[in-house]
Coordinates of C-alpha atoms and ligand atoms in Angstrom, one line a residue:
X1 CA -28.0 -0.3 -49.0
X2 CA -29.5 -0.2 -45.2
X3 CA -26.9 1.6 -42.9
X4 CA -25.7 -1.1 -40.8
X5 CA -27.5 -0.1 -37.5
X6 CA -28.6 -3.3 -35.6
X7 CA -24.7 -4.1 -35.7
X8 CA -24.1 -1.0 -33.6
X9 CA -27.3 -2.0 -31.2
X10 CA -25.5 -5.4 -30.8
X11 CA -22.4 -3.8 -30.1
X12 CA -24.1 -1.3 -27.3
X13 CA -25.7 -4.3 -26.1
X14 CA -22.3 -6.5 -25.6
X15 CA -20.2 -3.5 -24.1
X16 CA -23.4 -3.3 -21.2
X17 CA -23.2 -6.9 -20.9
X18 CA -19.4 -6.6 -20.1
X19 CA -20.1 -4.2 -17.7
X20 CA -22.2 -5.7 -15.9
X21 CA -19.8 -8.9 -15.7
X22 CA -17.0 -6.2 -14.5
X23 CA -19.2 -4.8 -11.5
X24 CA -19.1 -8.1 -9.6
X25 CA -15.0 -8.0 -8.9
X26 CA -15.3 -4.3 -8.9
X27 CA -17.3 -4.6 -5.6
X28 CA -15.8 -7.9 -4.4
X29 CA -13.8 -6.4 -1.7
X30 CA -10.1 -7.9 -1.3
X31 CA -8.6 -8.3 -4.8
X32 CA -11.1 -6.3 -6.7
X33 CA -11.7 -2.3 -7.1
X34 CA -13.2 -2.3 -3.6
X35 CA -10.6 -1.1 -0.6
X36 CA -9.7 -4.4 1.4
X37 CA -11.7 -4.8 4.5
X38 CA -10.8 -1.8 7.1
X39 CA -9.1 -3.7 10.3
X40 CA -8.5 -0.4 11.7
X41 CA -10.6 3.0 13.0
X42 CA -8.4 5.1 10.5
X43 CA -8.8 2.4 7.7
X44 CA -12.4 2.6 7.8
X45 CA -12.5 6.5 8.1
X46 CA -10.7 6.0 4.3
X47 CA -13.1 3.3 3.1
X48 CA -15.8 5.2 4.3
X49 CA -14.8 8.2 2.0
X50 CA -14.4 6.0 -0.8
X51 CA -17.7 4.5 -0.8
X52 CA -19.0 7.7 -0.3
X53 CA -17.4 9.3 -3.2
X54 CA -18.0 6.2 -5.7
X55 CA -21.5 6.3 -5.2
X56 CA -22.0 10.0 -7.0
X57 CA -18.8 8.5 -9.5
X58 CA -21.4 5.3 -10.3
X59 CA -24.7 7.7 -10.3
X60 CA -22.8 9.8 -12.9
X61 CA -21.5 7.2 -15.0
X62 CA -24.8 5.6 -15.2
X63 CA -26.6 8.6 -15.8
X64 CA -24.3 10.1 -18.7
X65 CA -23.8 6.9 -20.3
X66 CA -27.9 5.9 -20.1
X67 CA -28.7 8.8 -21.6
X68 CA -26.1 8.7 -24.3
X69 CA -27.4 5.2 -25.4
X70 CA -31.0 6.5 -25.1
X71 CA -30.3 9.5 -27.5
X72 CA -28.6 7.5 -29.8
X73 CA -31.2 5.2 -30.1
X74 CA -34.4 7.6 -30.1
X75 CA -32.8 10.3 -32.1
X76 CA -30.7 8.6 -34.7
X77 CA -30.9 10.4 -37.9
X78 CA -33.3 7.8 -40.6
X79 CA -32.9 8.5 -44.0
X80 CA -32.1 10.8 -45.6
X81 CA -28.9 11.0 -43.9
X82 CA -27.3 13.7 -45.3
X83 CA -29.5 16.4 -44.0
X84 CA -28.5 18.4 -40.7
X85 CA -30.6 18.4 -37.7
X86 CA -32.7 21.1 -36.1
X87 CA -30.3 24.1 -34.8
X88 CA -31.4 24.0 -31.3
X89 CA -29.7 26.4 -28.1
X90 CA -30.4 27.8 -25.1
X91 CA -32.5 25.7 -22.2
X92 CA -32.0 28.3 -18.9
X93 CA -33.5 25.6 -16.7
X94 CA -31.5 22.6 -17.8
X95 CA -28.1 24.7 -18.0
X96 CA -28.9 26.1 -14.4
X97 CA -29.7 22.4 -13.0
X98 CA -26.4 20.9 -14.5
X99 CA -24.5 24.0 -13.0
X100 CA -25.9 23.5 -9.7
X101 CA -26.2 20.0 -9.4
X102 CA -22.2 19.7 -9.2
X103 CA -21.8 22.2 -6.8
X104 CA -23.6 20.6 -4.4
X105 CA -21.8 17.4 -5.0
X106 CA -18.5 18.8 -4.8
X107 CA -19.3 20.5 -1.6
X108 CA -21.0 17.0 0.0
X109 CA -17.7 15.5 -1.0
X110 CA -15.7 18.6 0.5
X111 CA -17.8 18.2 3.6
X112 CA -17.6 14.3 4.2
X113 CA -13.5 14.6 3.4
X114 CA -12.8 16.9 5.7
X115 CA -15.1 15.3 8.8
X116 CA -13.4 12.6 8.2
X117 CA -9.6 13.7 8.1
X118 CA -9.0 14.5 11.8
X119 CA -10.0 10.6 12.4
X120 CA -7.7 9.4 9.6
X121 CA -4.6 11.5 10.5
X122 CA -4.6 12.2 14.0
X123 CA -3.5 9.1 16.5
X124 CA -5.9 8.6 18.7
X125 CA -5.2 9.6 22.7
X126 CA -4.6 6.9 24.6
X127 CA -6.8 4.2 25.3
X128 CA -8.7 3.7 28.9
X129 CA -5.9 1.6 29.9
X130 CA -3.6 4.4 28.8
X131 CA -1.3 2.4 26.6
X132 CA 0.4 3.3 23.6
X133 CA 3.2 1.6 21.8
X134 CA 5.6 3.8 19.3
X135 CA 7.5 2.1 16.6
X136 CA 10.5 3.7 13.8
X137 CA 9.7 2.3 10.3
X138 CA 12.5 2.6 8.3
X139 CA 12.3 1.9 4.3
X140 CA 15.6 0.7 2.7
X141 CA 16.2 -0.5 -0.5
X142 CA 14.6 -3.2 -0.2
X143 CA 13.1 -3.9 3.3
X144 CA 11.5 -2.1 6.1
X145 CA 13.2 -2.3 9.5
X146 CA 10.9 -1.5 12.8
X147 CA 12.5 -0.6 16.0
X148 CA 10.7 -0.7 19.1
X149 CA 11.1 1.7 22.5
X150 CA 13.5 -0.8 24.2
X151 CA 15.5 -1.4 21.3
X152 CA 14.4 -4.4 19.5
X153 CA 14.7 -4.6 15.9
X154 CA 12.7 -6.3 13.2
X155 CA 12.5 -6.9 9.4
X156 CA 9.6 -6.8 7.3
X157 CA 7.3 -8.2 10.0
X158 CA 5.9 -5.7 12.3
X159 CA 4.5 -7.2 15.6
X160 CA 1.8 -5.3 17.4
X161 CA -0.8 -5.8 20.3
X162 CA -4.3 -5.9 19.4
X163 CA -6.5 -2.6 20.7
X164 CA -3.6 -0.7 21.2
X165 CA -3.0 2.7 19.4
X166 CA 0.5 2.2 17.8
X167 CA 2.0 5.3 16.7
X168 CA 4.5 4.8 13.6
X169 CA 7.0 7.3 12.8
X170 CA 8.3 6.6 9.2
X171 CA 11.6 7.4 7.4
X172 CA 14.2 6.6 5.4
X173 CA 18.1 6.9 6.0
X174 CA 19.9 9.4 4.4
X175 CA 21.5 7.8 1.5
X176 CA 18.5 5.9 0.8
X177 CA 15.4 6.7 -1.7
X178 CA 11.6 7.3 -1.2
X179 CA 9.9 4.2 -0.5
X180 CA 5.9 4.1 1.0
X181 CA 4.8 2.4 4.3
X182 CA 1.2 0.8 3.1
X183 CA -1.0 -1.9 4.7
X184 CA -4.3 -1.4 3.6
X185 CA -6.1 -2.9 6.0
X186 CA -4.4 -0.6 8.7
X187 CA -4.7 2.8 7.3
X188 CA -3.7 5.0 4.1
X189 CA 0.1 5.5 2.5
X190 CA 2.8 7.3 4.3
X191 CA 6.1 8.1 2.3
X192 CA 9.4 7.1 4.1
X193 CA 11.4 10.1 3.2
X194 CA 15.1 10.4 3.4
X195 CA 16.0 12.8 6.2
X196 CA 11.8 13.4 6.8
X197 CA 9.7 12.1 9.7
X198 CA 6.2 11.3 8.9
X199 CA 3.9 10.1 11.2
X200 CA 0.8 7.7 11.1
X201 CA -0.8 4.9 13.3
X202 CA -3.4 2.4 13.3
X203 CA -5.4 0.5 16.4
X204 CA -5.9 -3.3 15.0
X205 CA -9.3 -4.3 15.8
X206 CA -8.4 -8.1 15.7
X207 CA -5.7 -10.1 15.7
X208 CA -4.1 -11.3 12.3
X209 CA -1.5 -10.7 9.6
X210 CA -2.0 -7.9 7.7
X211 CA 0.1 -7.6 4.5
X212 CA 1.1 -4.7 2.8
X213 CA 3.7 -3.4 -0.2
X214 CA 6.0 -0.1 -0.6
X215 CA 3.9 1.9 -2.5
X216 CA 6.7 4.3 -4.2
X217 CA 8.9 2.9 -7.0
X218 CA 12.1 2.5 -5.1
X219 CA 14.4 0.6 -7.6
X220 CA 14.8 -2.8 -9.0
X221 CA 13.2 -4.7 -6.7
X222 CA 10.3 -2.5 -5.4
X223 CA 7.9 -5.0 -6.3
X224 CA 9.1 -7.6 -3.8
X225 CA 9.3 -4.8 -0.9
X226 CA 6.6 -6.3 1.0
X227 CA 5.8 -5.8 4.7
X228 CA 3.3 -7.5 6.9
X229 CA 2.0 -6.5 10.4
X230 CA 0.9 -9.1 12.7
X231 CA -1.5 -8.3 15.4
X232 CA -1.1 -10.4 18.5
X233 CA -2.9 -10.9 21.8
X234 CA -1.6 -8.0 24.1
X235 CA 0.4 -10.6 26.7
X236 CA 1.7 -12.6 23.9
X237 CA 2.7 -9.1 22.3
X238 CA 4.6 -8.5 25.4
X239 CA 6.1 -12.0 25.9
X240 CA 7.9 -11.3 22.7
X241 CA 9.0 -7.9 23.1
X242 CA 11.0 -8.6 26.3
X243 CA 11.9 -12.4 24.8
X244 CA 13.3 -10.5 21.9
X245 CA 14.8 -8.2 24.0
X246 CA 17.2 -10.5 25.8
X247 CA 17.5 -12.7 22.5
X248 CA 18.7 -9.7 21.0
X249 CA 21.2 -8.7 23.7
X250 CA 22.9 -12.0 24.1
X251 CA 22.9 -12.8 20.4
X252 CA 20.6 -16.1 20.3
X253 CA 17.8 -14.4 18.8
X254 CA 17.0 -14.9 14.9
X255 CA 18.0 -11.6 13.6
X256 CA 20.4 -12.8 11.8
X257 CA 18.0 -14.8 9.8
X258 CA 15.5 -12.4 9.8
X259 CA 17.8 -9.7 8.4
X260 CA 18.8 -12.0 6.0
X261 CA 15.5 -13.2 4.4
X262 CA 14.5 -9.2 4.5
X263 CA 17.5 -7.3 3.2
X264 CA 19.8 -9.6 1.6
X265 CA 17.5 -12.7 0.1
X266 CA 15.6 -10.0 -2.1
X267 CA 18.7 -9.9 -4.5
X268 CA 20.8 -12.7 -3.7
X269 CA 18.1 -15.7 -3.1
X270 CA 16.9 -17.3 0.1
X271 CA 19.4 -20.0 -0.6
X272 CA 22.0 -17.4 -1.5
X273 CA 22.0 -18.7 -5.1
X274 CA 22.3 -15.4 -6.4
X275 CA 21.0 -13.7 -9.8
X276 CA 17.5 -13.1 -8.0
X277 CA 17.8 -9.2 -9.1
X278 CA 20.4 -7.7 -11.8
X279 CA 24.1 -9.5 -11.1
X280 CA 23.3 -9.9 -7.5
X281 CA 26.1 -12.6 -6.9
X282 CA 26.1 -16.1 -5.6
X283 CA 26.6 -16.3 -2.1
X284 CA 26.5 -19.9 -1.4
X285 CA 30.3 -21.0 -1.3
X286 CA 31.7 -17.3 -1.8
X287 CA 34.9 -16.6 -0.2
X288 CA 33.7 -13.6 1.1
X289 CA 31.0 -14.6 3.1
X290 CA 33.7 -15.9 5.6
X291 CA 34.9 -12.6 5.8
X292 CA 33.0 -10.9 8.6
X293 CA 35.3 -7.5 7.9
X294 CA 34.5 -7.7 4.0
X295 CA 31.0 -8.1 4.6
X296 CA 30.6 -5.4 6.6
X297 CA 32.5 -3.1 4.3
X298 CA 30.1 -4.2 1.5
X299 CA 26.9 -4.3 3.7
X300 CA 27.6 -0.5 5.1
X301 CA 28.8 1.0 2.5
X302 CA 27.2 -0.9 -1.0
X303 CA 29.1 -1.8 -3.9
X304 CA 28.1 -1.5 -7.8
X305 CA 24.7 -1.8 -7.9
X306 CA 24.4 -2.8 -4.1
X307 CA 22.5 -0.3 -2.0
X308 CA 24.2 0.0 1.6
X309 CA 21.4 -2.1 3.1
X310 CA 23.6 -2.3 6.7
X311 CA 24.4 1.3 6.9
X312 CA 22.4 1.8 10.0
X313 CA 22.9 -1.6 11.5
X314 CA 23.6 -1.7 14.9
X315 CA 26.9 -4.1 15.7
X316 CA 25.0 -6.6 17.2
X317 CA 23.1 -6.8 13.9
X318 CA 26.1 -6.9 11.9
X319 CA 27.0 -10.0 13.9
X320 CA 23.9 -11.6 13.6
X321 CA 23.9 -11.4 9.9
X322 CA 27.6 -12.4 9.7
X323 CA 26.8 -15.4 12.0
X324 CA 24.0 -16.7 9.8
X325 CA 25.8 -16.0 6.9
X326 CA 28.8 -18.3 8.0
X327 CA 26.6 -20.7 9.2
X328 CA 24.4 -21.5 6.1
X329 CA 26.7 -20.7 3.2
X330 CA 30.2 -21.8 4.4
X331 CA 29.6 -24.9 6.7
X332 CA 28.3 -26.9 4.5
X333 CA 25.8 -24.5 3.9
Ligands
CUA1 CU1 10.6 0.7 -1.1 CU2 9.4 0.5 -3.5

């Protein structure tokens, strides 16, 4: 019988074709294997580094697989198939080449990484206008909370002015677990660790909404622990921040609704229907919802599977949530 050499070639050809097809989505940017288009200088440096390393990865892959396939075809054993090939050893030139080349490649990669690192890590010193914004980012099971210098609090959506360096101090409450802050278009990941304050930053090149996701497995609703950064024109941002300061102070803000949507709805559902995560009970129509003290007790201390989502809420945030719960889920909610 003739050995089945042709089917193997066909298989190899098929695999190569599949590879070519896979190459298109691989470089397709958003949604592919490539990083999303960077919108901040630190994200730009990360993306540049990624592409630089990828060039070597791709070149080595093509070289190794190409040689493998070429050798399989060129040197395949014809009949008789039960005789050993010639025993060859030693090629000083080849061996020197494949030792020295990787050394140079690793050196080049290390050099580029060390060159790019300061641009990724260090917050740029203030812009020409001397303006920077500092925001505290706190990771909770299962939402992000932001606090601005004037005391304004926001949940899951961080608003920021365009072109201004935004310094983020990232942490988590002592009773919580580790999360990871990550908005790919605006820079790398940084862990939110209980009791530790990490720092990162971004300086958005344009206005728009940039989406991210908690990047550290933090519990049952980790997958829906999303985050957004909305970059606004500077004047619009200033107006929003001032307006929030007043509204949150006199209790007319939407902080209650925002906190409910970010902190409560993740498990209890936007309509308070319950059961979104594990055994989260229904809130709509629940007797407890009309009892602010009982709500505060559970929200601050947690109960059973429910984390203490509101352990760090200020009195006014707690009141805002209670008002929202009452309005929405008791009075004909
Ligand atoms: Cu928080 Cu995953």
